[in-house]
Tab-separated table of C-alpha atoms in Angstrom:
chain	number	residue	atom	x	y	z
A	1	ALA	CA	-22.800	-107.093	-17.145
A	2	GLN	CA	-23.070	-108.487	-13.605
A	3	LYS	CA	-21.167	-112.128	-13.980
A	4	ILE	CA	-22.999	-113.263	-10.027
A	5	THR	CA	-25.716	-112.397	-9.237
A	6	GLN	CA	-27.263	-112.738	-5.620
A	7	THR	CA	-30.590	-111.240	-5.883
A	8	GLN	CA	-31.572	-111.263	-2.147
A	9	PRO	CA	-29.154	-109.197	-0.314
A	10	GLY	CA	-30.885	-109.895	4.013
A	11	MET	CA	-32.542	-113.291	4.491
A	12	PHE	CA	-34.390	-114.194	7.738
A	13	VAL	CA	-35.060	-117.989	8.782
A	14	GLN	CA	-35.855	-119.810	11.936
A	15	GLU	CA	-33.204	-122.694	13.692
A	16	LYS	CA	-34.064	-125.597	12.454
A	17	GLU	CA	-35.311	-124.838	9.398
A	18	ALA	CA	-33.460	-125.670	5.697
A	19	VAL	CA	-32.761	-122.229	3.240
A	20	THR	CA	-31.782	-121.358	0.502
A	21	LEU	CA	-29.658	-118.688	-0.697
A	22	ASP	CA	-30.158	-118.274	-4.506
A	23	CYS	CA	-27.440	-117.237	-6.933
A	24	THR	CA	-27.466	-116.690	-10.721
A	25	TYR	CA	-24.226	-117.110	-12.715
A	26	ASP	CA	-23.787	-115.244	-16.425
A	27	THR	CA	-20.798	-116.883	-18.702
A	28	SER	CA	-19.859	-118.570	-21.966
A	29	ASP	CA	-17.650	-120.318	-20.634
A	30	PRO	CA	-17.724	-124.098	-21.187
A	31	SER	CA	-15.490	-125.278	-17.808
A	32	TYR	CA	-16.160	-123.345	-14.971
A	33	GLY	CA	-16.353	-123.468	-11.662
A	34	LEU	CA	-18.692	-122.301	-9.007
A	35	PHE	CA	-18.566	-121.986	-4.625
A	36	TRP	CA	-19.958	-120.864	-2.302
A	37	TYR	CA	-18.062	-119.292	0.733
A	38	LYS	CA	-19.150	-118.088	3.968
A	39	GLN	CA	-18.251	-115.026	6.059
A	40	PRO	CA	-19.157	-114.637	9.845
A	41	SER	CA	-18.652	-111.345	11.286
A	42	SER	CA	-14.470	-111.182	12.172
A	43	GLY	CA	-13.922	-111.700	8.622
A	44	GLU	CA	-12.859	-114.668	6.930
A	45	MET	CA	-13.979	-115.963	4.361
A	46	ILE	CA	-14.099	-120.024	4.604
A	47	PHE	CA	-14.504	-122.171	1.326
A	48	LEU	CA	-18.341	-124.468	1.479
A	49	ILE	CA	-18.415	-125.779	-0.986
A	50	TYR	CA	-18.121	-126.461	-4.539
A	51	GLN	CA	-19.935	-127.253	-8.305
A	52	GLY	CA	-18.058	-127.686	-11.304
A	53	SER	CA	-20.622	-127.234	-14.608
A	54	TYR	CA	-19.344	-130.880	-16.281
A	55	ASP	CA	-20.518	-132.784	-12.554
A	56	GLN	CA	-23.433	-134.666	-13.300
A	57	GLN	CA	-24.632	-134.831	-9.714
A	58	ASN	CA	-25.515	-132.079	-7.363
A	59	ALA	CA	-22.275	-130.584	-4.690
A	60	THR	CA	-23.095	-131.821	-0.904
A	61	GLU	CA	-21.216	-131.384	1.679
A	62	GLY	CA	-22.631	-132.311	5.627
A	63	ARG	CA	-25.591	-129.338	5.703
A	64	TYR	CA	-24.716	-127.511	2.890
A	65	SER	CA	-26.045	-128.985	-0.762
A	66	LEU	CA	-25.137	-127.025	-4.094
A	67	ASN	CA	-28.678	-126.244	-6.627
A	68	PHE	CA	-27.241	-126.581	-9.079
A	69	GLN	CA	-29.199	-125.582	-12.709
A	70	LYS	CA	-27.238	-125.235	-15.800
A	71	ALA	CA	-29.822	-124.564	-18.237
A	72	ARG	CA	-31.273	-121.156	-16.032
A	73	LYS	CA	-27.644	-120.903	-15.005
A	74	SER	CA	-27.745	-121.196	-10.954
A	75	ALA	CA	-26.688	-122.879	-8.284
A	76	ASN	CA	-28.955	-121.911	-5.639
A	77	LEU	CA	-26.228	-122.568	-1.836
A	78	VAL	CA	-29.231	-124.916	0.156
A	79	ILE	CA	-27.949	-124.591	4.186
A	80	SER	CA	-30.528	-127.660	6.112
A	81	ALA	CA	-31.248	-127.235	9.629
A	82	SER	CA	-29.896	-124.023	9.681
A	83	GLN	CA	-28.339	-122.937	12.990
A	84	LEU	CA	-27.534	-120.299	15.419
A	85	GLY	CA	-23.804	-120.240	13.570
A	86	ASP	CA	-25.011	-120.059	10.562
A	87	SER	CA	-25.939	-116.455	10.008
A	88	ALA	CA	-23.242	-114.658	9.126
A	89	MET	CA	-22.489	-113.207	6.033
A	90	TYR	CA	-22.822	-115.823	1.897
A	91	PHE	CA	-20.742	-115.969	-1.744
A	92	CYS	CA	-21.117	-116.976	-4.142
A	93	ALA	CA	-18.024	-117.147	-6.518
A	94	MET	CA	-17.479	-118.453	-10.689
A	95	ARG	CA	-14.058	-119.445	-11.691
A	96	GLU	CA	-13.893	-119.397	-15.294
A	97	VAL	CA	-11.680	-122.705	-16.158
A	98	LEU	CA	-10.890	-121.524	-19.736
A	99	SER	CA	-10.121	-117.581	-20.217
A	100	SER	CA	-7.706	-116.634	-19.290
A	101	ALA	CA	-8.497	-115.411	-16.432
A	102	ARG	CA	-7.936	-117.984	-13.271
A	103	GLN	CA	-9.649	-115.489	-10.676
A	104	LEU	CA	-12.622	-116.100	-8.728
A	105	THR	CA	-15.790	-113.071	-9.420
A	106	PHE	CA	-17.887	-112.621	-6.178
A	107	GLY	CA	-21.373	-111.646	-5.871
A	108	SER	CA	-22.762	-108.657	-3.126
A	109	GLY	CA	-23.230	-111.835	-0.755
A	110	THR	CA	-26.569	-112.609	1.190
A	111	GLN	CA	-26.763	-111.093	5.026
A	112	LEU	CA	-28.843	-114.773	7.111
A	113	THR	CA	-29.510	-114.021	10.303
A	114	VAL	CA	-30.721	-117.375	12.064
A	115	LEU	CA	-33.147	-116.935	14.524
A	116	PRO	CA	-33.681	-118.472	17.747
B	1	GLU	CA	-5.615	-128.736	8.718
B	2	PRO	CA	-3.225	-126.155	6.735
B	3	GLU	CA	-4.650	-122.711	6.238
B	4	VAL	CA	-3.350	-119.925	4.420
B	5	THR	CA	-2.007	-116.999	7.171
B	6	GLN	CA	-1.901	-113.625	7.583
B	7	THR	CA	-0.458	-111.333	9.186
B	8	PRO	CA	-1.067	-109.108	10.148
B	9	SER	CA	-4.540	-108.994	11.428
B	10	HIS	CA	-5.021	-105.223	10.934
B	11	GLN	CA	-2.844	-102.621	10.386
B	12	VAL	CA	-3.200	-98.402	10.873
B	13	THR	CA	-1.136	-96.527	8.455
B	14	GLN	CA	-0.464	-92.056	7.915
B	15	MET	CA	-2.199	-91.608	4.425
B	16	GLY	CA	1.283	-91.948	1.740
B	17	GLN	CA	3.072	-94.340	3.992
B	18	GLU	CA	3.966	-98.011	2.083
B	19	VAL	CA	2.118	-101.465	3.982
B	20	ILE	CA	3.704	-104.373	3.102
B	21	LEU	CA	1.108	-107.608	3.807
B	22	ARG	CA	2.009	-110.687	4.398
B	23	CYS	CA	0.789	-114.032	3.994
B	24	VAL	CA	1.934	-117.741	3.645
B	25	PRO	CA	0.307	-120.202	1.901
B	26	ILE	CA	-1.166	-123.302	1.975
B	27	SER	CA	2.686	-125.261	1.465
B	28	ASN	CA	2.160	-126.877	-1.579
B	29	HIS	CA	-0.172	-124.370	-3.762
B	30	LEU	CA	0.576	-123.235	-6.783
B	31	TYR	CA	-1.231	-120.185	-6.869
B	32	PHE	CA	-1.447	-117.180	-4.911
B	33	TYR	CA	-4.131	-114.216	-4.586
B	34	TRP	CA	-5.111	-111.403	-3.528
B	35	TYR	CA	-8.165	-110.054	-3.097
B	36	ARG	CA	-10.163	-107.074	-0.937
B	37	GLN	CA	-12.967	-105.994	-0.036
B	38	ILE	CA	-14.261	-102.330	1.724
B	39	LEU	CA	-16.488	-102.281	4.104
B	40	GLY	CA	-19.960	-103.501	3.413
B	41	GLN	CA	-19.277	-104.285	-0.454
B	42	LYS	CA	-17.742	-107.636	-2.389
B	43	VAL	CA	-14.343	-108.824	-2.321
B	44	GLU	CA	-12.523	-108.092	-5.399
B	45	PHE	CA	-9.784	-109.627	-7.388
B	46	LEU	CA	-6.149	-107.247	-7.339
B	47	VAL	CA	-3.436	-110.330	-8.228
B	48	SER	CA	-2.856	-113.526	-8.620
B	49	PHE	CA	0.339	-114.986	-8.903
B	50	TYR	CA	2.309	-117.963	-10.245
B	51	ASN	CA	5.251	-119.849	-11.447
B	52	ASN	CA	7.334	-116.536	-9.618
B	53	GLU	CA	4.991	-114.037	-11.603
B	54	ILE	CA	2.309	-111.973	-12.010
B	55	SER	CA	-0.321	-114.061	-14.341
B	56	GLU	CA	-3.290	-111.495	-14.050
B	57	LYS	CA	-4.459	-108.267	-12.692
B	58	SER	CA	-7.307	-106.280	-12.441
B	59	GLU	CA	-6.865	-102.635	-12.072
B	60	ILE	CA	-7.122	-101.640	-8.976
B	61	PHE	CA	-3.772	-103.303	-9.084
B	62	ASP	CA	-1.927	-99.747	-10.390
B	63	ASP	CA	1.489	-98.730	-10.536
B	64	GLN	CA	1.105	-98.762	-6.644
B	65	PHE	CA	0.733	-102.710	-6.028
B	66	SER	CA	3.359	-104.445	-5.815
B	67	VAL	CA	3.383	-108.471	-5.246
B	68	GLU	CA	6.513	-110.972	-4.420
B	69	ARG	CA	7.697	-114.209	-2.535
B	70	PRO	CA	10.498	-113.586	-1.553
B	71	ASP	CA	11.129	-117.485	-0.739
B	72	GLY	CA	9.741	-120.813	-0.469
B	73	SER	CA	6.991	-119.852	1.887
B	74	ASN	CA	6.172	-115.703	2.192
B	75	PHE	CA	3.891	-114.180	-0.577
B	76	THR	CA	3.892	-110.161	-0.420
B	77	LEU	CA	1.875	-107.419	-1.131
B	78	LYS	CA	3.223	-103.645	-0.876
B	79	ILE	CA	1.375	-100.725	-0.882
B	80	ARG	CA	3.581	-98.160	-2.071
B	81	SER	CA	1.521	-94.417	-0.984
B	82	THR	CA	-1.765	-95.552	0.577
B	83	LYS	CA	-4.690	-93.635	0.179
B	84	LEU	CA	-7.667	-93.666	2.133
B	85	GLU	CA	-9.591	-95.449	-0.461
B	86	ASP	CA	-7.548	-97.820	0.251
B	87	SER	CA	-9.019	-98.943	3.262
B	88	ALA	CA	-10.290	-102.604	3.099
B	89	MET	CA	-9.812	-105.876	4.467
B	90	TYR	CA	-6.828	-107.687	2.241
B	91	PHE	CA	-7.431	-111.785	1.916
B	92	CYS	CA	-4.953	-113.838	0.894
B	93	ALA	CA	-6.075	-116.959	-1.114
B	94	SER	CA	-4.449	-120.129	-2.990
B	95	SER	CA	-5.018	-122.995	-4.596
B	96	GLU	CA	-3.900	-126.262	-5.538
B	97	ARG	CA	-4.935	-125.687	-9.378
B	98	GLY	CA	-5.789	-122.897	-11.221
B	99	ASN	CA	-7.786	-124.646	-13.924
B	100	ARG	CA	-7.619	-127.832	-13.921
B	101	PRO	CA	-12.539	-128.279	-13.375
B	102	GLN	CA	-12.556	-131.972	-11.872
B	103	LYS	CA	-9.271	-130.922	-9.572
B	104	GLN	CA	-10.783	-127.897	-8.420
B	105	THR	CA	-10.510	-127.526	-4.328
B	106	GLY	CA	-11.778	-123.825	-4.153
B	107	LEU	CA	-9.573	-121.172	-3.529
B	108	PHE	CA	-8.808	-120.986	0.847
B	109	PHE	CA	-9.032	-117.536	1.951
B	110	GLY	CA	-6.639	-116.226	4.808
B	111	GLN	CA	-8.724	-114.352	7.727
B	112	GLY	CA	-7.717	-111.116	6.448
B	113	THR	CA	-5.656	-108.424	6.923
B	114	ARG	CA	-7.965	-105.253	8.309
B	115	LEU	CA	-5.829	-102.159	6.774
B	116	THR	CA	-6.657	-98.408	7.631
B	117	VAL	CA	-5.562	-95.462	6.456
B	118	VAL	CA	-6.140	-92.355	8.301
């Protein structure tokens, strides 16, 4: 079974609008972390935002916020006031803290295109 | 701002040749990782390294692969006999802590090495 599911292979948004990128996850580990990364066409992986499973509040970092719904096992990324430079691939990832594996498991990504 | 540095940015090699990909993790980080991304596909975990030994590895990380931390700063991935299917972007990453959720800051990735096997 997929641990991280990103159901939107591609998304379009108008510049200055907000956009939500979906991510659902599957784990039986009570302690885990959820991450979002941005990968522009140049290829590097840029860490955007982190949400811990025990965090009471949704994480925010500038124009990025994470809509964390634990019961639904979803961790959607919201980008407010989209800019042309936000056009990139976005990956959701999870780390299961108490399992023996400490690596990140990535979703398949969503290609976001911001339209002028 | 400290960053993970990878060299080279692009390597072309003949099938069957050995390649070494190099990484300098962030200096106070304790956990080191290699991931790869075949063009157009998801990022896949290869191996994690802590306290001078492999802590986890995936099924991709077979006997053709090895990792080493030869000194206090470098972290290398060696592929002994490259195959065409090893062509991918290889990312090194490091993190400050492995499994303390309240202190997690994510894995910080290098800019990647694009390996092309011909």
